[in-house]
mmCIF file of C-alpha atoms in Angstrom:
data_model
loop_
_atom_site.group_PDB
_atom_site.id
_atom_site.type_symbol
_atom_site.label_atom_id
_atom_site.label_comp_id
_atom_site.label_asym_id
_atom_site.label_seq_id
_atom_site.Cartn_x
_atom_site.Cartn_y
_atom_site.Cartn_z
ATOM 1 C CA MET M 601 31.517 -37.565 -92.243
ATOM 2 C CA ASP M 602 31.589 -40.967 -93.699
ATOM 3 C CA THR M 603 35.611 -41.021 -94.602
ATOM 4 C CA LEU M 604 36.162 -39.944 -91.327
ATOM 5 C CA LYS M 605 34.136 -42.642 -89.222
ATOM 6 C CA PRO M 606 36.464 -45.647 -89.730
ATOM 7 C CA ARG M 607 38.720 -43.505 -87.196
ATOM 8 C CA HIS M 608 35.758 -43.628 -84.466
ATOM 9 C CA ILE M 609 36.568 -46.374 -82.286
ATOM 10 C CA GLN M 610 33.189 -48.384 -82.928
ATOM 11 C CA VAL M 611 32.763 -50.778 -85.020
ATOM 12 C CA ALA M 612 29.820 -51.697 -87.508
ATOM 13 C CA ASP M 613 29.296 -54.663 -89.230
ATOM 14 C CA ASN M 614 26.653 -56.432 -91.335
ATOM 15 C CA THR M 615 24.233 -56.039 -88.592
ATOM 16 C CA SER M 616 24.707 -52.690 -87.645
ATOM 17 C CA TYR M 617 22.881 -49.590 -88.084
ATOM 18 C CA TYR M 618 23.696 -46.119 -87.234
ATOM 19 C CA VAL M 619 21.752 -43.386 -85.328
ATOM 20 C CA PRO M 620 22.163 -39.916 -86.282
ATOM 21 C CA HIS M 621 23.145 -36.922 -83.811
ATOM 22 C CA TRP M 622 23.526 -33.358 -84.661
ATOM 23 C CA GLY M 623 27.386 -32.146 -85.097
ATOM 24 C CA TYR M 624 28.762 -35.255 -84.028
ATOM 25 C CA VAL M 625 29.566 -39.113 -85.782
ATOM 26 C CA ASP M 626 26.618 -41.506 -86.226
ATOM 27 C CA ARG M 627 26.637 -43.642 -83.300
ATOM 28 C CA VAL M 628 26.674 -47.327 -84.174
ATOM 29 C CA LEU M 629 24.462 -50.024 -83.191
ATOM 30 C CA PRO M 630 24.802 -52.326 -81.341
ATOM 31 C CA CYS M 631 27.919 -51.849 -79.874
ATOM 32 C CA THR M 632 30.309 -54.739 -80.110
ATOM 33 C CA ASN M 633 33.489 -53.122 -78.670
ATOM 34 C CA ASP M 634 34.655 -54.425 -74.776
ATOM 35 C CA ALA M 635 32.638 -53.550 -72.292
ATOM 36 C CA GLY M 636 34.301 -50.251 -71.029
ATOM 37 C CA SER M 637 34.515 -48.744 -74.649
ATOM 38 C CA CYS M 638 30.604 -49.665 -74.957
ATOM 39 C CA GLU M 639 30.163 -47.995 -71.501
ATOM 40 C CA TYR M 640 31.499 -44.913 -72.290
ATOM 41 C CA LEU M 641 30.120 -44.700 -75.770
ATOM 42 C CA ASP M 642 27.054 -44.684 -74.134
ATOM 43 C CA ALA M 643 28.151 -41.923 -71.858
ATOM 44 C CA VAL M 644 29.363 -39.750 -74.989
ATOM 45 C CA TYR M 645 25.584 -40.342 -77.181
ATOM 46 C CA ASP M 646 22.767 -41.746 -74.605
ATOM 47 C CA ALA M 647 21.694 -40.844 -71.520
ATOM 48 C CA ILE M 648 22.724 -42.819 -68.679
ATOM 49 C CA PHE M 649 21.749 -42.928 -64.825
ATOM 50 C CA SER M 650 23.413 -41.477 -62.402
ATOM 51 C CA PRO M 651 23.121 -42.703 -58.832
ATOM 52 C CA ALA M 652 25.867 -39.777 -57.547
ATOM 53 C CA THR M 653 23.493 -37.119 -59.133
ATOM 54 C CA ASN M 654 20.016 -39.365 -59.071
ATOM 55 C CA ARG M 655 19.480 -38.307 -63.323
ATOM 56 C CA PHE M 656 20.253 -39.348 -66.425
ATOM 57 C CA GLN M 657 23.036 -37.823 -67.474
ATOM 58 C CA TRP M 658 24.881 -37.317 -71.302
ATOM 59 C CA MET M 659 27.512 -35.638 -72.712
ATOM 60 C CA HIS M 660 27.469 -34.791 -76.202
ATOM 61 C CA ASP M 661 23.756 -34.310 -76.870
ATOM 62 C CA VAL M 662 23.474 -31.973 -73.868
ATOM 63 C CA SER M 663 26.572 -30.098 -75.309
ATOM 64 C CA MET M 664 24.512 -29.028 -78.545
ATOM 65 C CA LEU M 665 21.367 -27.990 -76.373
ATOM 66 C CA TYR M 666 23.578 -25.888 -73.787
ATOM 67 C CA THR M 667 24.556 -24.144 -76.805
ATOM 68 C CA PHE M 668 21.304 -23.372 -78.548
ATOM 69 C CA ILE M 669 19.848 -21.818 -74.739
ATOM 70 C CA LEU M 670 22.820 -19.896 -75.256
ATOM 71 C CA TRP M 671 21.369 -18.436 -78.467
ATOM 72 C CA ALA M 672 17.792 -18.650 -77.292
ATOM 73 C CA VAL M 673 19.218 -16.093 -73.863
ATOM 74 C CA ILE M 674 20.611 -14.130 -76.146
ATOM 75 C CA GLY M 675 17.869 -13.819 -78.455
ATOM 76 C CA GLY M 676 15.362 -13.219 -75.621
ATOM 77 C CA PHE M 677 17.282 -10.188 -74.162
ATOM 78 C CA LEU M 678 17.211 -8.244 -77.699
ATOM 79 C CA ALA M 679 13.562 -9.564 -77.754
ATOM 80 C CA ILE M 680 12.775 -7.693 -74.782
ATOM 81 C CA PHE M 681 14.908 -4.775 -75.692
ATOM 82 C CA ILE M 682 12.933 -4.412 -78.904
ATOM 83 C CA ILE M 683 9.417 -5.146 -77.212
ATOM 84 C CA LEU M 684 10.681 -2.235 -74.561
ATOM 85 C CA ARG M 685 11.032 -0.135 -77.123
ATOM 86 C CA PHE M 686 7.894 -0.196 -78.827
ATOM 87 C CA ILE M 687 5.949 0.013 -75.879
ATOM 88 C CA LYS M 688 8.089 3.133 -74.477
ATOM 89 C CA PRO M 689 5.817 5.825 -73.686
ATOM 90 C CA THR M 690 6.733 9.094 -75.362
ATOM 91 C CA GLY M 691 4.342 11.542 -73.301
ATOM 92 C CA ARG M 692 1.319 13.447 -73.582
ATOM 93 C CA GLY M 693 -1.022 12.595 -76.551
ATOM 94 C CA ASN M 694 0.529 13.020 -80.013
ATOM 95 C CA ALA M 695 3.107 15.701 -78.481
ATOM 96 C CA THR M 696 6.181 15.778 -80.391
ATOM 97 C CA SER M 697 9.676 15.652 -78.583
ATOM 98 C CA GLN M 698 10.434 18.945 -79.356
ATOM 99 C CA ASP M 699 7.198 19.626 -77.415
ATOM 100 C CA ALA M 700 7.854 17.780 -74.488
ATOM 101 C CA GLU M 701 11.733 19.453 -74.325
ATOM 102 C CA ASN M 702 10.083 22.792 -74.290
ATOM 103 C CA ARG M 703 7.191 21.899 -71.527
ATOM 104 C CA ASN M 704 7.770 23.306 -68.245
ATOM 105 C CA SER M 705 9.296 21.329 -65.961
ATOM 106 C CA THR M 706 7.263 20.915 -63.023
ATOM 107 C CA ALA M 707 4.228 20.427 -65.698
ATOM 108 C CA SER M 708 2.254 17.461 -64.362
ATOM 109 C CA PRO M 709 2.842 13.674 -65.452
ATOM 110 C CA THR M 710 0.829 12.306 -68.079
ATOM 111 C CA GLY M 711 -0.282 9.701 -66.552
ATOM 112 C CA TRP M 712 0.181 6.309 -64.007
ATOM 113 C CA TYR M 713 2.454 4.100 -67.193
ATOM 114 C CA TYR M 714 4.067 7.634 -67.974
ATOM 115 C CA ARG M 715 5.483 7.888 -64.516
ATOM 116 C CA ALA M 716 5.694 4.588 -63.284
ATOM 117 C CA TRP M 717 8.488 3.840 -66.717
ATOM 118 C CA ARG M 718 10.150 7.024 -65.536
ATOM 119 C CA GLY M 719 10.409 5.984 -62.216
ATOM 120 C CA THR M 720 11.288 2.363 -63.000
ATOM 121 C CA GLN M 721 13.858 4.120 -65.978
ATOM 122 C CA ALA M 722 15.590 6.455 -62.944
ATOM 123 C CA SER M 723 15.737 3.582 -60.680
ATOM 124 C CA LEU M 724 17.718 1.249 -63.222
ATOM 125 C CA ARG M 725 20.150 4.213 -63.964
ATOM 126 C CA ARG M 726 20.552 5.164 -60.529
ATOM 127 C CA HIS M 727 21.770 1.855 -59.826
ATOM 128 C CA LEU M 728 23.241 0.346 -63.127
ATOM 129 C CA LEU M 729 25.094 3.626 -65.183
ATOM 130 C CA PRO M 730 27.364 4.559 -62.230
ATOM 131 C CA GLU M 731 31.000 3.141 -62.923
ATOM 132 C CA SER M 732 32.334 0.259 -60.508
ATOM 133 C CA PHE M 733 35.488 -2.020 -60.211
ATOM 134 C CA THR M 734 37.382 0.920 -62.598
ATOM 135 C CA SER M 735 40.996 -1.084 -61.080
ATOM 136 C CA ILE M 736 40.187 -3.805 -63.045
ATOM 137 C CA PHE M 737 37.426 -3.050 -65.915
ATOM 138 C CA GLY M 738 38.277 1.102 -66.503
ATOM 139 C CA HIS M 739 34.983 3.160 -67.160
ATOM 140 C CA THR M 740 32.213 0.306 -67.062
ATOM 141 C CA THR M 741 29.114 0.574 -66.058
ATOM 142 C CA ARG M 742 27.646 -1.484 -63.620
ATOM 143 C CA LEU M 743 24.917 -2.769 -66.389
ATOM 144 C CA GLN M 744 28.220 -4.345 -68.723
ATOM 145 C CA ILE M 745 29.632 -5.484 -65.322
ATOM 146 C CA LEU M 746 26.692 -6.956 -64.864
ATOM 147 C CA THR M 747 25.755 -8.374 -68.247
ATOM 148 C CA LEU M 748 29.486 -10.178 -68.175
ATOM 149 C CA ALA M 749 28.538 -11.799 -64.813
ATOM 150 C CA ILE M 750 25.560 -13.325 -65.781
ATOM 151 C CA LEU M 751 27.171 -15.071 -69.255
ATOM 152 C CA CYS M 752 30.319 -15.961 -67.425
ATOM 153 C CA GLY M 753 28.224 -17.836 -64.378
ATOM 154 C CA TYR M 754 26.155 -19.153 -67.290
ATOM 155 C CA LEU M 755 29.425 -21.024 -69.244
ATOM 156 C CA ILE M 756 30.811 -22.098 -65.980
ATOM 157 C CA VAL M 757 27.510 -23.605 -65.161
ATOM 158 C CA PHE M 758 26.784 -25.253 -67.781
ATOM 159 C CA SER M 759 30.861 -26.425 -68.772
ATOM 160 C CA PHE M 760 30.569 -28.770 -65.818
ATOM 161 C CA ILE M 761 26.799 -30.266 -65.755
ATOM 162 C CA GLY M 762 26.188 -33.187 -67.664
ATOM 163 C CA ILE M 763 29.411 -34.393 -67.798
ATOM 164 C CA VAL M 764 30.264 -38.014 -66.364
ATOM 165 C CA TYR M 765 32.685 -38.184 -64.121
ATOM 166 C CA LYS M 766 34.397 -41.656 -64.505
ATOM 167 C CA THR M 767 37.113 -43.412 -66.229
ATOM 168 C CA TRP M 768 37.234 -46.326 -68.319
ATOM 169 C CA LEU M 769 40.391 -48.557 -68.828
ATOM 170 C CA THR M 770 40.104 -50.084 -72.205
ATOM 171 C CA PRO M 771 42.466 -52.620 -74.194
ATOM 172 C CA VAL M 772 44.391 -51.910 -76.757
ATOM 173 C CA LYS M 773 44.199 -55.018 -79.963
ATOM 174 C CA LYS M 774 47.234 -57.059 -79.460
ATOM 175 C CA THR M 775 48.860 -55.226 -77.101
ATOM 176 C CA THR M 776 49.264 -55.547 -73.403
ATOM 177 C CA LEU M 777 48.640 -51.543 -72.732
ATOM 178 C CA HIS M 778 45.136 -49.883 -72.205
ATOM 179 C CA ASN M 779 43.744 -46.661 -72.909
ATOM 180 C CA THR M 780 42.110 -44.200 -70.375
ATOM 181 C CA ARG M 781 38.976 -42.567 -71.379
ATOM 182 C CA THR M 782 37.403 -40.501 -68.789
ATOM 183 C CA GLY M 783 34.814 -37.472 -69.198
ATOM 184 C CA LEU M 784 37.687 -34.617 -70.113
ATOM 185 C CA GLY M 785 37.025 -35.670 -73.622
ATOM 186 C CA GLY M 786 33.221 -34.623 -73.119
ATOM 187 C CA PHE M 787 34.295 -32.174 -71.008
ATOM 188 C CA SER M 788 36.666 -30.417 -73.959
ATOM 189 C CA ASP M 789 34.809 -30.974 -76.129
ATOM 190 C CA ARG M 790 31.660 -29.107 -74.245
ATOM 191 C CA ILE M 791 34.508 -26.342 -73.702
ATOM 192 C CA GLY M 792 35.134 -26.142 -77.609
ATOM 193 C CA ALA M 793 31.128 -25.692 -78.438
ATOM 194 C CA LEU M 794 30.424 -23.528 -76.287
ATOM 195 C CA ALA M 795 33.352 -21.230 -77.350
ATOM 196 C CA TYR M 796 32.008 -21.484 -81.181
ATOM 197 C CA ALA M 797 28.865 -20.774 -80.087
ATOM 198 C CA LEU M 798 30.009 -17.505 -78.765
ATOM 199 C CA THR M 799 32.141 -16.769 -81.718
ATOM 200 C CA PRO M 800 29.456 -14.997 -83.871
ATOM 201 C CA PHE M 801 27.561 -13.037 -80.716
ATOM 202 C CA THR M 802 31.131 -11.539 -80.260
ATOM 203 C CA VAL M 803 31.542 -10.231 -84.293
ATOM 204 C CA LEU M 804 28.465 -8.687 -83.558
ATOM 205 C CA LEU M 805 29.300 -6.782 -80.329
ATOM 206 C CA SER M 806 32.534 -5.321 -82.432
ATOM 207 C CA THR M 807 30.517 -3.996 -85.980
ATOM 208 C CA ARG M 808 29.034 -0.930 -86.536
ATOM 209 C CA GLU M 809 25.349 -0.953 -87.524
ATOM 210 C CA SER M 810 24.808 -4.118 -86.067
ATOM 211 C CA LEU M 811 21.563 -5.561 -85.433
ATOM 212 C CA LEU M 812 22.901 -5.251 -82.022
ATOM 213 C CA SER M 813 22.597 -1.877 -82.453
ATOM 214 C CA LEU M 814 19.443 -1.484 -84.289
ATOM 215 C CA ALA M 815 17.431 -3.470 -81.484
ATOM 216 C CA THR M 816 18.928 -2.139 -78.828
ATOM 217 C CA GLY M 817 19.180 1.648 -79.453
ATOM 218 C CA LEU M 818 22.278 1.764 -78.438
ATOM 219 C CA PRO M 819 25.847 2.443 -79.996
ATOM 220 C CA TYR M 820 28.439 0.006 -81.099
ATOM 221 C CA GLN M 821 30.846 1.392 -78.631
ATOM 222 C CA SER M 822 28.486 0.490 -75.806
ATOM 223 C CA PHE M 823 29.469 -3.272 -76.804
ATOM 224 C CA ASN M 824 33.421 -2.572 -76.927
ATOM 225 C CA PHE M 825 33.700 -3.926 -73.338
ATOM 226 C CA LEU M 826 31.946 -7.248 -73.279
ATOM 227 C CA HIS M 827 33.167 -7.737 -77.135
ATOM 228 C CA ARG M 828 36.959 -7.559 -75.285
ATOM 229 C CA TRP M 829 35.832 -9.984 -72.470
ATOM 230 C CA LEU M 830 33.846 -12.305 -74.261
ATOM 231 C CA GLY M 831 37.354 -12.506 -76.747
ATOM 232 C CA ARG M 832 39.406 -13.637 -73.982
ATOM 233 C CA ILE M 833 36.975 -16.289 -72.553
ATOM 234 C CA ILE M 834 37.254 -16.810 -75.949
ATOM 235 C CA LEU M 835 40.628 -17.776 -76.308
ATOM 236 C CA ILE M 836 41.042 -19.282 -72.844
ATOM 237 C CA GLN M 837 38.048 -22.060 -73.594
ATOM 238 C CA SER M 838 40.130 -22.342 -77.033
ATOM 239 C CA ILE M 839 43.236 -23.011 -75.152
ATOM 240 C CA VAL M 840 41.411 -24.990 -72.121
ATOM 241 C CA HIS M 841 39.651 -27.546 -74.955
ATOM 242 C CA THR M 842 43.282 -27.722 -76.745
ATOM 243 C CA PHE M 843 45.505 -29.308 -74.371
ATOM 244 C CA GLY M 844 42.522 -30.971 -72.779
ATOM 245 C CA TRP M 845 42.843 -33.106 -76.476
ATOM 246 C CA THR M 846 46.715 -32.656 -76.000
ATOM 247 C CA LEU M 847 46.570 -34.504 -72.840
ATOM 248 C CA ILE M 848 43.921 -37.412 -73.761
ATOM 249 C CA GLU M 849 45.746 -38.006 -77.187
ATOM 250 C CA GLY M 850 49.153 -37.591 -76.023
ATOM 251 C CA ARG M 851 48.788 -39.395 -72.564
ATOM 252 C CA PHE M 852 45.618 -41.450 -71.872
ATOM 253 C CA TYR M 853 45.674 -43.122 -75.472
ATOM 254 C CA GLN M 854 48.001 -45.871 -75.899
ATOM 255 C CA PRO M 855 50.682 -46.653 -77.887
ATOM 256 C CA GLN M 856 52.425 -43.546 -77.615
ATOM 257 C CA PRO M 857 54.119 -41.739 -79.182
ATOM 258 C CA LYS M 858 52.233 -44.259 -82.262
ATOM 259 C CA VAL M 859 48.857 -42.564 -81.342
ATOM 260 C CA TYR M 860 50.330 -39.048 -80.719
ATOM 261 C CA SER M 861 52.602 -38.692 -84.045
ATOM 262 C CA GLU M 862 49.460 -39.623 -85.646
ATOM 263 C CA PHE M 863 47.108 -37.230 -84.209
ATOM 264 C CA ILE M 864 49.386 -34.648 -84.708
ATOM 265 C CA LYS M 865 49.553 -34.896 -88.520
ATOM 266 C CA GLU M 866 45.913 -35.074 -89.159
ATOM 267 C CA PRO M 867 44.441 -32.123 -91.066
ATOM 268 C CA TYR M 868 41.645 -30.656 -89.066
ATOM 269 C CA ILE M 869 44.496 -30.734 -85.858
ATOM 270 C CA ILE M 870 47.133 -28.535 -88.039
ATOM 271 C CA TRP M 871 44.180 -25.975 -88.864
ATOM 272 C CA GLY M 872 42.975 -25.873 -85.296
ATOM 273 C CA CYS M 873 46.794 -25.080 -84.454
ATOM 274 C CA VAL M 874 46.585 -22.042 -86.677
ATOM 275 C CA ALA M 875 43.357 -21.192 -85.752
ATOM 276 C CA LEU M 876 44.644 -20.952 -81.722
ATOM 277 C CA GLY M 877 47.389 -19.366 -83.207
ATOM 278 C CA PHE M 878 45.368 -16.328 -84.870
ATOM 279 C CA LEU M 879 43.570 -16.160 -81.028
ATOM 280 C CA CYS M 880 46.267 -15.556 -79.792
ATOM 281 C CA LEU M 881 47.172 -13.059 -82.002
ATOM 282 C CA LEU M 882 44.455 -10.946 -81.709
ATOM 283 C CA TYR M 883 44.924 -11.066 -78.130
ATOM 284 C CA VAL M 884 48.169 -10.169 -78.451
ATOM 285 C CA LEU M 885 46.362 -6.622 -80.822
ATOM 286 C CA SER M 886 44.131 -6.225 -78.702
ATOM 287 C CA ILE M 887 46.697 -5.241 -75.637
ATOM 288 C CA ARG M 888 47.099 -1.305 -76.109
ATOM 289 C CA ARG M 889 50.263 -0.892 -75.817
ATOM 290 C CA GLU M 890 50.494 -3.081 -78.313
ATOM 291 C CA GLY M 891 48.005 -2.033 -80.037
ATOM 292 C CA ALA M 892 49.467 1.470 -80.735
ATOM 293 C CA LEU M 893 52.135 0.158 -82.357
ATOM 294 C CA CYS M 894 50.563 -2.355 -84.609
ATOM 295 C CA ALA M 895 47.728 -0.562 -85.316
ATOM 296 C CA GLY M 896 47.578 -1.240 -89.174
ATOM 297 C CA LEU M 897 47.359 -4.778 -88.683
ATOM 298 C CA PHE M 898 43.578 -4.026 -86.502
ATOM 299 C CA VAL M 899 41.586 -3.519 -89.922
ATOM 300 C CA TYR M 900 42.651 -7.507 -90.358
ATOM 301 C CA ARG M 901 41.507 -8.713 -87.232
ATOM 302 C CA GLY M 902 37.536 -9.488 -88.432
ATOM 303 C CA LEU M 903 39.496 -11.635 -91.435
ATOM 304 C CA LEU M 904 41.561 -13.133 -89.004
ATOM 305 C CA GLY M 905 38.754 -14.233 -86.274
ATOM 306 C CA ALA M 906 36.534 -15.341 -89.185
ATOM 307 C CA LEU M 907 38.888 -17.480 -90.763
ATOM 308 C CA ALA M 908 39.836 -18.658 -86.977
ATOM 309 C CA ALA M 909 36.316 -19.304 -86.398
ATOM 310 C CA VAL M 910 35.814 -21.715 -89.779
ATOM 311 C CA GLU M 911 38.526 -23.693 -88.902
ATOM 312 C CA VAL M 912 37.746 -23.932 -84.987
ATOM 313 C CA LEU M 913 34.176 -24.929 -86.373
ATOM 314 C CA ASP M 914 35.954 -27.598 -87.886
ATOM 315 C CA ASP M 915 38.548 -28.865 -84.428
ATOM 316 C CA CYS M 916 35.028 -29.053 -82.335
ATOM 317 C CA PHE M 917 32.322 -30.655 -84.009
ATOM 318 C CA VAL M 918 34.669 -32.929 -86.922
ATOM 319 C CA GLY M 919 37.974 -33.605 -85.665
ATOM 320 C CA VAL M 920 38.085 -34.314 -82.047
ATOM 321 C CA VAL M 921 34.830 -36.375 -82.385
ATOM 322 C CA LEU M 922 36.465 -38.967 -83.946
ATOM 323 C CA SER M 923 39.789 -39.814 -82.121
ATOM 324 C CA GLY M 924 36.865 -41.016 -79.042
#
């Protein structure tokens, strides 16, 4: 990343030192730019106090934190499933499953723990397994819809909190123009980071004999619904991420069209566009009518998705952060 540092708006001299930030270009201190640029860099890197919210806000480090929390939550749910599989009661004493099946249906329960487990299980099945919103989601259980709703709620909330909603007008050297720096850059990076964090989980949802199936005991077909909808969410996030930085580089930064012409020729931007094209192709191939016509191409979707994920990583965590 050292070869890319000169592109950032930070200016280093003999008295400067670097403060590392995970997944981001190092912060150069002390800041020797104009006051607006220094305040913008403080918002991107370091905690600043927001009177509007009465708390500290910062954009990049919080984005990384939210991706870690996302995976911690996913890992927590998987851990709960694994624990529940181990503590699940198997019936009276050491009786085998065949003995349990042959047991008279009117036989008394084996104990309070067994009765509580079966009662809770029956209640959850009664409320969560029926299908709902079939006109929108098709034949999908309430549990699957609830899981999707929780993930969507997390993504919506944590896409917007911790962003510094402020505008800075900074001068362009040797011109009378100015750059417009806003929280849109941090928001676009946040969206890209969350999209990338979701990618491995979405791939796991689509694979046979995956860790998810081993942990939950559910067949991989049960995860197809989440796989499809999370894929669409990733596509939307990628489009918003791309649009945000296109607007910044093509409108907010001056002089134009020089800035945008240099920006669009960068290798990481070119590969980012290729990655977005692959994601759009995957979405088209996921549509049933088109999928029936292009069924042979489905074999290559995993390869295309992996390539797209690698390039989106380059786009989200290396390239756009250096355009600052």
